[in-house]
């Protein structure tokens, strides 16, 4: 197996164009497991750890929002330590990944590359309407997170493309992430759910994990909740959320899922868990919004 370690992004793209079967490796926390178990034998490993710009993030201001451009190789530890206030949903999810060692090596780009339905980054990226910036020698394009996941452990990358960055608007309201596993740490999600309230444009974002062939949004639930908050004037009044709204939101989130029975849990349990997580995350997020208004979600 060849091992190539380009020092620049242009060189990495050139290698990927010349050898599309080259397997990118960043933190290696998925790749090394696959190699050790002989689940993969790529002809070439393309190590991206020398490319400095992949491992950094910066901020840019669009017409109506501030966004983070998160390099594909930024680790979970850095997301937690540096972006908890601006990307609270992703930081919450990052805190639940593996162990400190895995969080020191594992990256958001690697989670997207693996595209596991159980990957913890996907629900908050969906809820925040993130975009994935991918590149090849042919050019650069962005893919909406909801179009990125194309099947179980499959994504929208072409064979010559690499993930460059993740573009995520900074929070404009509370965000939440909830994950159920068979124990409290070092666990693959049995089911996960992320919620983002966007008071700036009065919309809702959701992301379901580990309960369908791909991570996915609960679009009907998003539409219902946004309309219910509008109709009751709750964005402005910041009044108590009627229990019927929370209940219906939970029901619609469950309806969007398509779980299976597997070693980690049954489809029925996953559906039940999703309904509970949807109701709880909404209760937490709304409590935060009532207390803090548009400043909610900080920290
Ligand atoms: C003990 C243990 C615990 C874990 N716990 C969790 C957990 O709780 N939650 C969770 O979601 N995951 C977990 N994982 C899985 C893994 O840590 C994550 O998926 C992590 O985000 C992978 O990042 P990485 O940088 O290590 O990826 P790598 O292993 O380097 O790569 C993963 C995949 O992405 C591809 N890839 C990497 N970078 C790029 C790029 N720039 N462009 C295109 N493709 C790329 C690789 O080719 C590979 O297919 C765990 C793994 C282990 C070993």
mmCIF file of C-alpha atoms and ligand atoms in Angstrom:
data_model
loop_
_atom_site.group_PDB
_atom_site.id
_atom_site.type_symbol
_atom_site.label_atom_id
_atom_site.label_comp_id
_atom_site.label_asym_id
_atom_site.label_seq_id
_atom_site.Cartn_x
_atom_site.Cartn_y
_atom_site.Cartn_z
ATOM 1 C CA UNK A 1 0.000 0.000 0.000
ATOM 2 C CA UNK A 2 1.458 3.388 -1.006
ATOM 3 C CA UNK A 3 1.412 6.202 1.531
ATOM 4 C CA UNK A 4 1.368 9.741 0.112
ATOM 5 C CA UNK A 5 1.598 12.800 2.323
ATOM 6 C CA UNK A 6 1.143 15.971 0.239
ATOM 7 C CA UNK A 7 2.204 19.249 1.801
ATOM 8 C CA UNK A 8 -0.297 21.408 -0.076
ATOM 9 C CA UNK A 9 -3.973 21.294 -0.978
ATOM 10 C CA UNK A 10 -3.139 21.592 -4.714
ATOM 11 C CA UNK A 11 -0.867 18.543 -4.450
ATOM 12 C CA UNK A 12 -3.549 16.574 -2.578
ATOM 13 C CA UNK A 13 -6.097 17.320 -5.318
ATOM 14 C CA UNK A 14 -3.578 16.357 -8.005
ATOM 15 C CA UNK A 15 -2.931 12.999 -6.290
ATOM 16 C CA UNK A 16 -6.667 12.348 -5.936
ATOM 17 C CA UNK A 17 -7.190 13.186 -9.633
ATOM 18 C CA UNK A 18 -4.370 10.860 -10.708
ATOM 19 C CA UNK A 19 -5.413 8.055 -8.331
ATOM 20 C CA UNK A 20 -9.140 8.324 -7.531
ATOM 21 C CA UNK A 21 -8.999 5.104 -5.502
ATOM 22 C CA UNK A 22 -6.552 6.730 -3.027
ATOM 23 C CA UNK A 23 -8.175 6.676 0.408
ATOM 24 C CA UNK A 24 -7.965 10.017 2.242
ATOM 25 C CA UNK A 25 -6.981 9.810 5.899
ATOM 26 C CA UNK A 26 -7.225 12.694 8.358
ATOM 27 C CA UNK A 27 -7.616 11.646 12.018
ATOM 28 C CA UNK A 28 -7.603 7.987 10.991
ATOM 29 C CA UNK A 29 -10.114 7.031 13.693
ATOM 30 C CA UNK A 30 -12.353 5.368 11.093
ATOM 31 C CA UNK A 31 -9.717 4.482 8.487
ATOM 32 C CA UNK A 32 -7.283 2.758 10.859
ATOM 33 C CA UNK A 33 -10.061 0.607 12.320
ATOM 34 C CA UNK A 34 -11.043 -0.475 8.798
ATOM 35 C CA UNK A 35 -7.437 -1.288 7.893
ATOM 36 C CA UNK A 36 -6.850 -3.167 11.140
ATOM 37 C CA UNK A 37 -9.941 -5.294 10.571
ATOM 38 C CA UNK A 38 -9.004 -5.768 6.926
ATOM 39 C CA UNK A 39 -12.306 -4.251 5.877
ATOM 40 C CA UNK A 40 -10.396 -2.181 3.287
ATOM 41 C CA UNK A 41 -7.142 -2.599 1.367
ATOM 42 C CA UNK A 42 -6.708 0.634 -0.625
ATOM 43 C CA UNK A 43 -3.820 0.793 -3.083
ATOM 44 C CA UNK A 44 -2.912 4.192 -1.669
ATOM 45 C CA UNK A 45 -3.442 6.162 1.541
ATOM 46 C CA UNK A 46 -3.630 9.918 1.004
ATOM 47 C CA UNK A 47 -2.658 11.529 4.306
ATOM 48 C CA UNK A 48 -4.106 15.051 4.620
ATOM 49 C CA UNK A 49 -2.588 15.945 7.990
ATOM 50 C CA UNK A 50 0.236 18.109 6.558
ATOM 51 C CA UNK A 51 -2.170 20.550 4.896
ATOM 52 C CA UNK A 52 -2.331 23.391 7.389
ATOM 53 C CA UNK A 53 -5.365 25.212 5.979
ATOM 54 C CA UNK A 54 -7.556 22.116 6.375
ATOM 55 C CA UNK A 55 -6.994 22.156 10.122
ATOM 56 C CA UNK A 56 -8.169 25.716 10.710
ATOM 57 C CA UNK A 57 -11.409 27.685 10.737
ATOM 58 C CA UNK A 58 -12.324 31.283 10.076
ATOM 59 C CA UNK A 59 -15.310 33.596 10.065
ATOM 60 C CA UNK A 60 -16.891 35.397 7.144
ATOM 61 C CA UNK A 61 -19.819 37.789 7.035
ATOM 62 C CA UNK A 62 -22.449 37.254 4.355
ATOM 63 C CA UNK A 63 -25.282 39.641 3.506
ATOM 64 C CA UNK A 64 -27.470 38.592 6.402
ATOM 65 C CA UNK A 65 -25.373 36.322 8.556
ATOM 66 C CA UNK A 66 -21.996 35.415 9.961
ATOM 67 C CA UNK A 67 -20.696 32.020 8.998
ATOM 68 C CA UNK A 68 -17.903 29.753 10.092
ATOM 69 C CA UNK A 69 -15.774 28.088 7.447
ATOM 70 C CA UNK A 70 -14.616 25.026 9.305
ATOM 71 C CA UNK A 71 -11.645 23.253 7.714
ATOM 72 C CA UNK A 72 -12.354 19.569 7.109
ATOM 73 C CA UNK A 73 -9.530 18.536 9.460
ATOM 74 C CA UNK A 74 -10.594 20.590 12.494
ATOM 75 C CA UNK A 75 -10.851 18.162 15.408
ATOM 76 C CA UNK A 76 -13.728 17.687 17.813
ATOM 77 C CA UNK A 77 -11.550 18.984 20.644
ATOM 78 C CA UNK A 78 -11.137 22.296 18.830
ATOM 79 C CA UNK A 79 -14.835 22.543 17.956
ATOM 80 C CA UNK A 80 -15.641 22.084 21.647
ATOM 81 C CA UNK A 81 -12.957 24.470 22.890
ATOM 82 C CA UNK A 82 -13.264 27.230 20.293
ATOM 83 C CA UNK A 83 -16.736 27.155 18.754
ATOM 84 C CA UNK A 84 -19.122 26.218 21.574
ATOM 85 C CA UNK A 85 -20.708 29.658 21.603
ATOM 86 C CA UNK A 86 -21.085 30.093 17.844
ATOM 87 C CA UNK A 87 -21.936 26.517 16.832
ATOM 88 C CA UNK A 88 -23.524 25.123 19.996
ATOM 89 C CA UNK A 89 -25.337 22.217 18.305
ATOM 90 C CA UNK A 90 -22.170 20.897 16.662
ATOM 91 C CA UNK A 91 -20.142 21.438 19.847
ATOM 92 C CA UNK A 92 -22.710 19.503 21.900
ATOM 93 C CA UNK A 93 -22.518 16.631 19.440
ATOM 94 C CA UNK A 94 -18.705 16.788 19.446
ATOM 95 C CA UNK A 95 -18.683 16.402 23.238
ATOM 96 C CA UNK A 96 -20.443 13.046 22.883
ATOM 97 C CA UNK A 97 -17.983 11.590 20.346
ATOM 98 C CA UNK A 98 -15.792 8.709 21.547
ATOM 99 C CA UNK A 99 -13.215 9.529 24.198
ATOM 100 C CA UNK A 100 -10.742 12.413 24.643
ATOM 101 C CA UNK A 101 -8.250 10.525 22.434
ATOM 102 C CA UNK A 102 -10.804 10.121 19.634
ATOM 103 C CA UNK A 103 -11.892 13.768 19.977
ATOM 104 C CA UNK A 104 -8.234 14.872 19.714
ATOM 105 C CA UNK A 105 -7.781 13.029 16.416
ATOM 106 C CA UNK A 106 -11.260 12.705 14.911
ATOM 107 C CA UNK A 107 -12.535 15.440 12.617
ATOM 108 C CA UNK A 108 -15.804 16.770 11.268
ATOM 109 C CA UNK A 109 -14.530 16.191 7.709
ATOM 110 C CA UNK A 110 -13.778 12.555 8.578
ATOM 111 C CA UNK A 111 -17.282 12.101 9.953
ATOM 112 C CA UNK A 112 -18.651 13.409 6.642
ATOM 113 C CA UNK A 113 -16.253 11.231 4.647
ATOM 114 C CA UNK A 114 -17.431 8.146 6.533
ATOM 115 C CA UNK A 115 -21.098 9.264 6.191
ATOM 116 C CA UNK A 116 -22.302 6.720 8.737
ATOM 117 C CA UNK A 117 -26.025 7.120 9.492
ATOM 118 C CA UNK A 118 -24.910 7.142 13.158
ATOM 119 C CA UNK A 119 -22.238 9.859 12.794
ATOM 120 C CA UNK A 120 -22.808 12.496 15.458
ATOM 121 C CA UNK A 121 -21.977 15.576 13.372
ATOM 122 C CA UNK A 122 -24.727 15.012 10.856
ATOM 123 C CA UNK A 123 -27.843 15.965 12.871
ATOM 124 C CA UNK A 124 -26.492 19.393 13.960
ATOM 125 C CA UNK A 125 -25.103 20.075 10.468
ATOM 126 C CA UNK A 126 -28.558 19.360 9.024
ATOM 127 C CA UNK A 127 -30.299 21.471 11.676
ATOM 128 C CA UNK A 128 -27.975 24.412 10.964
ATOM 129 C CA UNK A 129 -28.422 24.030 7.157
ATOM 130 C CA UNK A 130 -24.664 23.630 6.745
ATOM 131 C CA UNK A 131 -23.002 23.309 3.346
ATOM 132 C CA UNK A 132 -20.081 21.089 2.485
ATOM 133 C CA UNK A 133 -17.352 22.633 0.337
ATOM 134 C CA UNK A 134 -15.708 19.979 -1.832
ATOM 135 C CA UNK A 135 -12.953 20.377 -4.402
ATOM 136 C CA UNK A 136 -11.072 18.611 -7.175
ATOM 137 C CA UNK A 137 -8.656 19.750 -9.863
ATOM 138 C CA UNK A 138 -11.844 20.548 -11.834
ATOM 139 C CA UNK A 139 -12.945 23.192 -9.326
ATOM 140 C CA UNK A 140 -14.853 23.770 -6.102
ATOM 141 C CA UNK A 141 -18.549 23.266 -5.353
ATOM 142 C CA UNK A 142 -20.759 23.376 -2.272
ATOM 143 C CA UNK A 143 -23.318 20.727 -1.397
ATOM 144 C CA UNK A 144 -26.158 21.311 1.070
ATOM 145 C CA UNK A 145 -25.801 18.918 4.014
ATOM 146 C CA UNK A 146 -29.188 17.407 3.224
ATOM 147 C CA UNK A 147 -27.972 16.469 -0.279
ATOM 148 C CA UNK A 148 -24.614 15.176 0.929
ATOM 149 C CA UNK A 149 -25.762 11.848 2.393
ATOM 150 C CA UNK A 150 -26.741 9.541 -0.463
ATOM 151 C CA UNK A 151 -26.979 6.114 1.214
ATOM 152 C CA UNK A 152 -25.664 4.028 4.086
ATOM 153 C CA UNK A 153 -22.022 5.198 4.433
ATOM 154 C CA UNK A 154 -22.228 6.896 1.036
ATOM 155 C CA UNK A 155 -21.904 10.550 0.206
ATOM 156 C CA UNK A 156 -22.100 12.854 -2.797
ATOM 157 C CA UNK A 157 -18.327 13.092 -3.387
ATOM 158 C CA UNK A 158 -17.064 12.257 -6.865
ATOM 159 C CA UNK A 159 -14.054 9.878 -6.922
ATOM 160 C CA UNK A 160 -11.603 12.741 -7.555
ATOM 161 C CA UNK A 161 -13.062 15.080 -4.916
ATOM 162 C CA UNK A 162 -11.976 15.864 -1.363
ATOM 163 C CA UNK A 163 -13.841 17.685 1.400
ATOM 164 C CA UNK A 164 -12.273 21.097 1.933
ATOM 165 C CA UNK A 165 -14.510 22.767 4.540
ATOM 166 C CA UNK A 166 -17.919 22.952 6.159
ATOM 167 C CA UNK A 167 -19.819 26.254 5.956
ATOM 168 C CA UNK A 168 -22.120 26.822 8.918
ATOM 169 C CA UNK A 169 -24.045 29.918 9.898
ATOM 170 C CA UNK A 170 -23.337 30.930 13.466
ATOM 171 C CA UNK A 171 -26.304 30.367 15.754
ATOM 172 C CA UNK A 172 -29.052 32.963 15.864
ATOM 173 C CA UNK A 173 -30.937 31.158 18.631
ATOM 174 C CA UNK A 174 -30.798 28.061 20.799
ATOM 175 C CA UNK A 175 -29.502 24.780 19.427
ATOM 176 C CA UNK A 176 -29.675 21.358 21.025
ATOM 177 C CA UNK A 177 -28.331 17.858 20.442
ATOM 178 C CA UNK A 178 -29.443 14.664 22.123
ATOM 179 C CA UNK A 179 -28.073 11.153 21.662
ATOM 180 C CA UNK A 180 -29.124 7.815 23.048
ATOM 181 C CA UNK A 181 -26.608 5.021 23.354
ATOM 182 C CA UNK A 182 -26.258 1.795 25.246
ATOM 183 C CA UNK A 183 -23.963 3.531 27.751
ATOM 184 C CA UNK A 184 -22.862 7.075 28.552
ATOM 185 C CA UNK A 185 -19.542 7.348 26.697
ATOM 186 C CA UNK A 186 -17.623 5.731 23.812
ATOM 187 C CA UNK A 187 -20.859 4.743 22.189
ATOM 188 C CA UNK A 188 -22.366 4.729 18.726
ATOM 189 C CA UNK A 189 -25.749 6.429 18.731
ATOM 190 C CA UNK A 190 -28.810 4.188 18.887
ATOM 191 C CA UNK A 191 -30.674 7.327 17.845
ATOM 192 C CA UNK A 192 -29.842 11.028 17.865
ATOM 193 C CA UNK A 193 -31.660 14.290 17.267
ATOM 194 C CA UNK A 194 -30.623 17.894 16.825
ATOM 195 C CA UNK A 195 -32.766 21.024 16.884
ATOM 196 C CA UNK A 196 -31.983 24.623 15.944
ATOM 197 C CA UNK A 197 -34.346 27.552 16.446
ATOM 198 C CA UNK A 198 -33.657 30.385 14.002
ATOM 199 C CA UNK A 199 -35.515 33.427 15.420
ATOM 200 C CA UNK A 200 -33.880 35.706 12.800
ATOM 201 C CA UNK A 201 -35.952 34.204 9.984
ATOM 202 C CA UNK A 202 -38.438 32.371 12.219
ATOM 203 C CA UNK A 203 -37.582 28.936 10.908
ATOM 204 C CA UNK A 204 -36.690 25.637 12.551
ATOM 205 C CA UNK A 205 -33.905 23.192 11.718
ATOM 206 C CA UNK A 206 -33.818 19.518 12.608
ATOM 207 C CA UNK A 207 -31.544 16.537 12.083
ATOM 208 C CA UNK A 208 -32.233 12.869 12.769
ATOM 209 C CA UNK A 209 -29.357 10.429 13.274
ATOM 210 C CA UNK A 210 -29.192 6.641 13.377
ATOM 211 C CA UNK A 211 -32.852 6.199 12.521
ATOM 212 C CA UNK A 212 -32.886 6.034 8.701
ATOM 213 C CA UNK A 213 -30.480 4.869 5.958
ATOM 214 C CA UNK A 214 -28.994 8.374 5.970
ATOM 215 C CA UNK A 215 -29.066 11.275 8.398
ATOM 216 C CA UNK A 216 -32.121 13.355 7.472
ATOM 217 C CA UNK A 217 -34.251 16.333 8.394
ATOM 218 C CA UNK A 218 -37.778 16.101 9.778
ATOM 219 C CA UNK A 219 -39.163 18.668 7.354
ATOM 220 C CA UNK A 220 -42.830 18.359 8.224
ATOM 221 C CA UNK A 221 -41.974 18.820 11.897
ATOM 222 C CA UNK A 222 -39.902 21.913 11.028
ATOM 223 C CA UNK A 223 -42.785 23.446 9.044
ATOM 224 C CA UNK A 224 -45.337 22.610 11.727
ATOM 225 C CA UNK A 225 -43.336 24.126 14.572
ATOM 226 C CA UNK A 226 -42.425 27.303 12.677
ATOM 227 C CA UNK A 227 -46.089 27.854 11.744
ATOM 228 C CA UNK A 228 -47.355 27.044 15.252
ATOM 229 C CA UNK A 229 -44.931 29.521 16.848
ATOM 230 C CA UNK A 230 -45.927 32.173 14.314
ATOM 231 C CA UNK A 231 -49.674 31.671 14.676
ATOM 232 C CA UNK A 232 -49.521 31.858 18.467
ATOM 233 C CA UNK A 233 -47.248 34.937 18.345
ATOM 234 C CA UNK A 234 -44.739 33.068 20.470
ATOM 235 C CA UNK A 235 -41.573 34.323 18.754
ATOM 236 C CA UNK A 236 -42.445 37.816 20.057
ATOM 237 C CA UNK A 237 -44.244 37.035 23.310
ATOM 238 C CA UNK A 238 -41.788 34.316 24.347
ATOM 239 C CA UNK A 239 -44.738 32.741 26.134
ATOM 240 C CA UNK A 240 -44.964 29.177 27.406
ATOM 241 C CA UNK A 241 -45.075 26.503 24.734
ATOM 242 C CA UNK A 242 -48.423 24.650 24.751
ATOM 243 C CA UNK A 243 -47.941 20.921 25.424
ATOM 244 C CA UNK A 244 -49.950 20.104 22.303
ATOM 245 C CA UNK A 245 -47.302 21.774 20.123
ATOM 246 C CA UNK A 246 -44.466 19.828 21.749
ATOM 247 C CA UNK A 247 -46.432 16.593 21.396
ATOM 248 C CA UNK A 248 -47.212 17.139 17.735
ATOM 249 C CA UNK A 249 -43.621 18.123 17.017
ATOM 250 C CA UNK A 250 -42.436 14.839 18.584
ATOM 251 C CA UNK A 251 -44.971 12.878 16.567
ATOM 252 C CA UNK A 252 -43.873 14.478 13.283
ATOM 253 C CA UNK A 253 -40.192 13.875 14.043
ATOM 254 C CA UNK A 254 -40.955 10.185 14.587
ATOM 255 C CA UNK A 255 -42.918 10.136 11.356
ATOM 256 C CA UNK A 256 -39.862 11.366 9.421
ATOM 257 C CA UNK A 257 -37.684 8.479 10.623
ATOM 258 C CA UNK A 258 -37.261 5.085 8.979
ATOM 259 C CA UNK A 259 -35.318 3.020 11.514
ATOM 260 C CA UNK A 260 -34.333 -0.643 11.436
ATOM 261 C CA UNK A 261 -33.863 -3.326 14.084
ATOM 262 C CA UNK A 262 -30.169 -4.024 14.668
ATOM 263 C CA UNK A 263 -27.761 -5.068 17.414
ATOM 264 C CA UNK A 264 -27.957 -1.652 19.061
ATOM 265 C CA UNK A 265 -31.741 -1.333 19.269
ATOM 266 C CA UNK A 266 -35.083 -2.077 17.720
ATOM 267 C CA UNK A 267 -36.870 0.154 15.244
ATOM 268 C CA UNK A 268 -39.702 0.583 17.758
ATOM 269 C CA UNK A 269 -37.307 1.726 20.476
ATOM 270 C CA UNK A 270 -35.599 4.157 18.108
ATOM 271 C CA UNK A 271 -38.932 5.724 17.181
ATOM 272 C CA UNK A 272 -39.926 6.050 20.812
ATOM 273 C CA UNK A 273 -36.525 7.561 21.675
ATOM 274 C CA UNK A 274 -36.789 10.073 18.829
ATOM 275 C CA UNK A 275 -40.170 11.290 20.028
ATOM 276 C CA UNK A 276 -38.772 11.770 23.530
ATOM 277 C CA UNK A 277 -35.613 13.523 22.305
ATOM 278 C CA UNK A 278 -37.607 15.819 20.011
ATOM 279 C CA UNK A 279 -39.881 16.879 22.865
ATOM 280 C CA UNK A 280 -37.001 17.315 25.309
ATOM 281 C CA UNK A 281 -34.740 19.290 22.979
ATOM 282 C CA UNK A 282 -37.661 21.562 22.101
ATOM 283 C CA UNK A 283 -38.445 22.077 25.798
ATOM 284 C CA UNK A 284 -34.788 22.936 26.570
ATOM 285 C CA UNK A 285 -34.402 25.207 23.550
ATOM 286 C CA UNK A 286 -37.667 27.035 24.203
ATOM 287 C CA UNK A 287 -36.812 27.528 27.868
ATOM 288 C CA UNK A 288 -33.505 29.077 26.761
ATOM 289 C CA UNK A 289 -35.264 31.314 24.211
ATOM 290 C CA UNK A 290 -37.830 32.483 26.784
ATOM 291 C CA UNK A 291 -35.080 33.426 29.209
ATOM 292 C CA UNK A 292 -32.588 34.962 26.796
ATOM 293 C CA UNK A 293 -34.417 35.831 23.562
ATOM 294 C CA UNK A 294 -32.157 36.155 20.520
ATOM 295 C CA UNK A 295 -29.096 35.851 22.802
ATOM 296 C CA UNK A 296 -30.216 32.307 23.679
ATOM 297 C CA UNK A 297 -27.896 29.438 22.853
ATOM 298 C CA UNK A 298 -24.715 31.109 23.998
ATOM 299 C CA UNK A 299 -22.225 28.894 25.784
HETATM 300 C C1 LIG B 1 -13.208 4.183 19.651
HETATM 301 C C2 LIG B 1 -13.977 4.996 18.662
HETATM 302 C C3 LIG B 1 -15.087 5.736 19.074
HETATM 303 C C4 LIG B 1 -15.828 6.476 18.164
HETATM 304 N N1 LIG B 1 -16.902 7.187 18.607
HETATM 305 C C5 LIG B 1 -17.645 7.895 17.737
HETATM 306 C C6 LIG B 1 -18.784 8.620 18.181
HETATM 307 O O1 LIG B 1 -19.133 8.620 19.366
HETATM 308 N N2 LIG B 1 -19.488 9.318 17.249
HETATM 309 C C7 LIG B 1 -19.124 9.356 15.935
HETATM 310 O O2 LIG B 1 -19.794 10.023 15.135
HETATM 311 N N3 LIG B 1 -18.044 8.685 15.488
HETATM 312 C C8 LIG B 1 -17.302 7.966 16.349
HETATM 313 N N4 LIG B 1 -16.205 7.271 15.898
HETATM 314 C C9 LIG B 1 -15.872 7.308 14.468
HETATM 315 C C10 LIG B 1 -14.833 8.401 14.094
HETATM 316 O O3 LIG B 1 -14.079 8.813 15.196
HETATM 317 C C11 LIG B 1 -15.530 9.626 13.479
HETATM 318 O O4 LIG B 1 -16.297 9.261 12.344
HETATM 319 C C12 LIG B 1 -14.529 10.719 13.087
HETATM 320 O O5 LIG B 1 -15.219 11.909 12.810
HETATM 321 C C13 LIG B 1 -13.687 10.363 11.872
HETATM 322 O O6 LIG B 1 -12.787 11.433 11.649
HETATM 323 P P1 LIG B 1 -11.284 11.152 11.217
HETATM 324 O O7 LIG B 1 -10.636 12.449 10.946
HETATM 325 O O8 LIG B 1 -10.605 10.260 12.190
HETATM 326 O O9 LIG B 1 -11.558 10.368 9.856
HETATM 327 P P2 LIG B 1 -10.654 9.322 9.046
HETATM 328 O O10 LIG B 1 -10.656 7.998 9.727
HETATM 329 O O11 LIG B 1 -9.357 9.918 8.704
HETATM 330 O O12 LIG B 1 -11.557 9.247 7.725
HETATM 331 C C14 LIG B 1 -12.908 8.807 7.775
HETATM 332 C C15 LIG B 1 -13.464 8.716 6.358
HETATM 333 O O13 LIG B 1 -13.516 9.990 5.770
HETATM 334 C C16 LIG B 1 -12.689 10.041 4.610
HETATM 335 N N5 LIG B 1 -12.054 11.365 4.642
HETATM 336 C C17 LIG B 1 -11.310 11.916 5.638
HETATM 337 N N6 LIG B 1 -10.994 13.188 5.347
HETATM 338 C C18 LIG B 1 -11.517 13.446 4.114
HETATM 339 C C19 LIG B 1 -11.518 14.584 3.248
HETATM 340 N N7 LIG B 1 -10.934 15.755 3.589
HETATM 341 N N8 LIG B 1 -12.161 14.478 2.057
HETATM 342 C C20 LIG B 1 -12.788 13.330 1.705
HETATM 343 N N9 LIG B 1 -12.827 12.220 2.481
HETATM 344 C C21 LIG B 1 -12.195 12.288 3.670
HETATM 345 C C22 LIG B 1 -11.722 8.877 4.748
HETATM 346 O O14 LIG B 1 -11.245 8.412 3.507
HETATM 347 C C23 LIG B 1 -12.614 7.859 5.429
HETATM 348 O O15 LIG B 1 -13.461 7.234 4.489
HETATM 349 C C24 LIG B 1 -15.436 6.515 16.798
HETATM 350 C C25 LIG B 1 -14.300 5.793 16.371
HETATM 351 C C26 LIG B 1 -13.588 5.045 17.290
HETATM 352 C C27 LIG B 1 -12.370 4.281 16.816
#
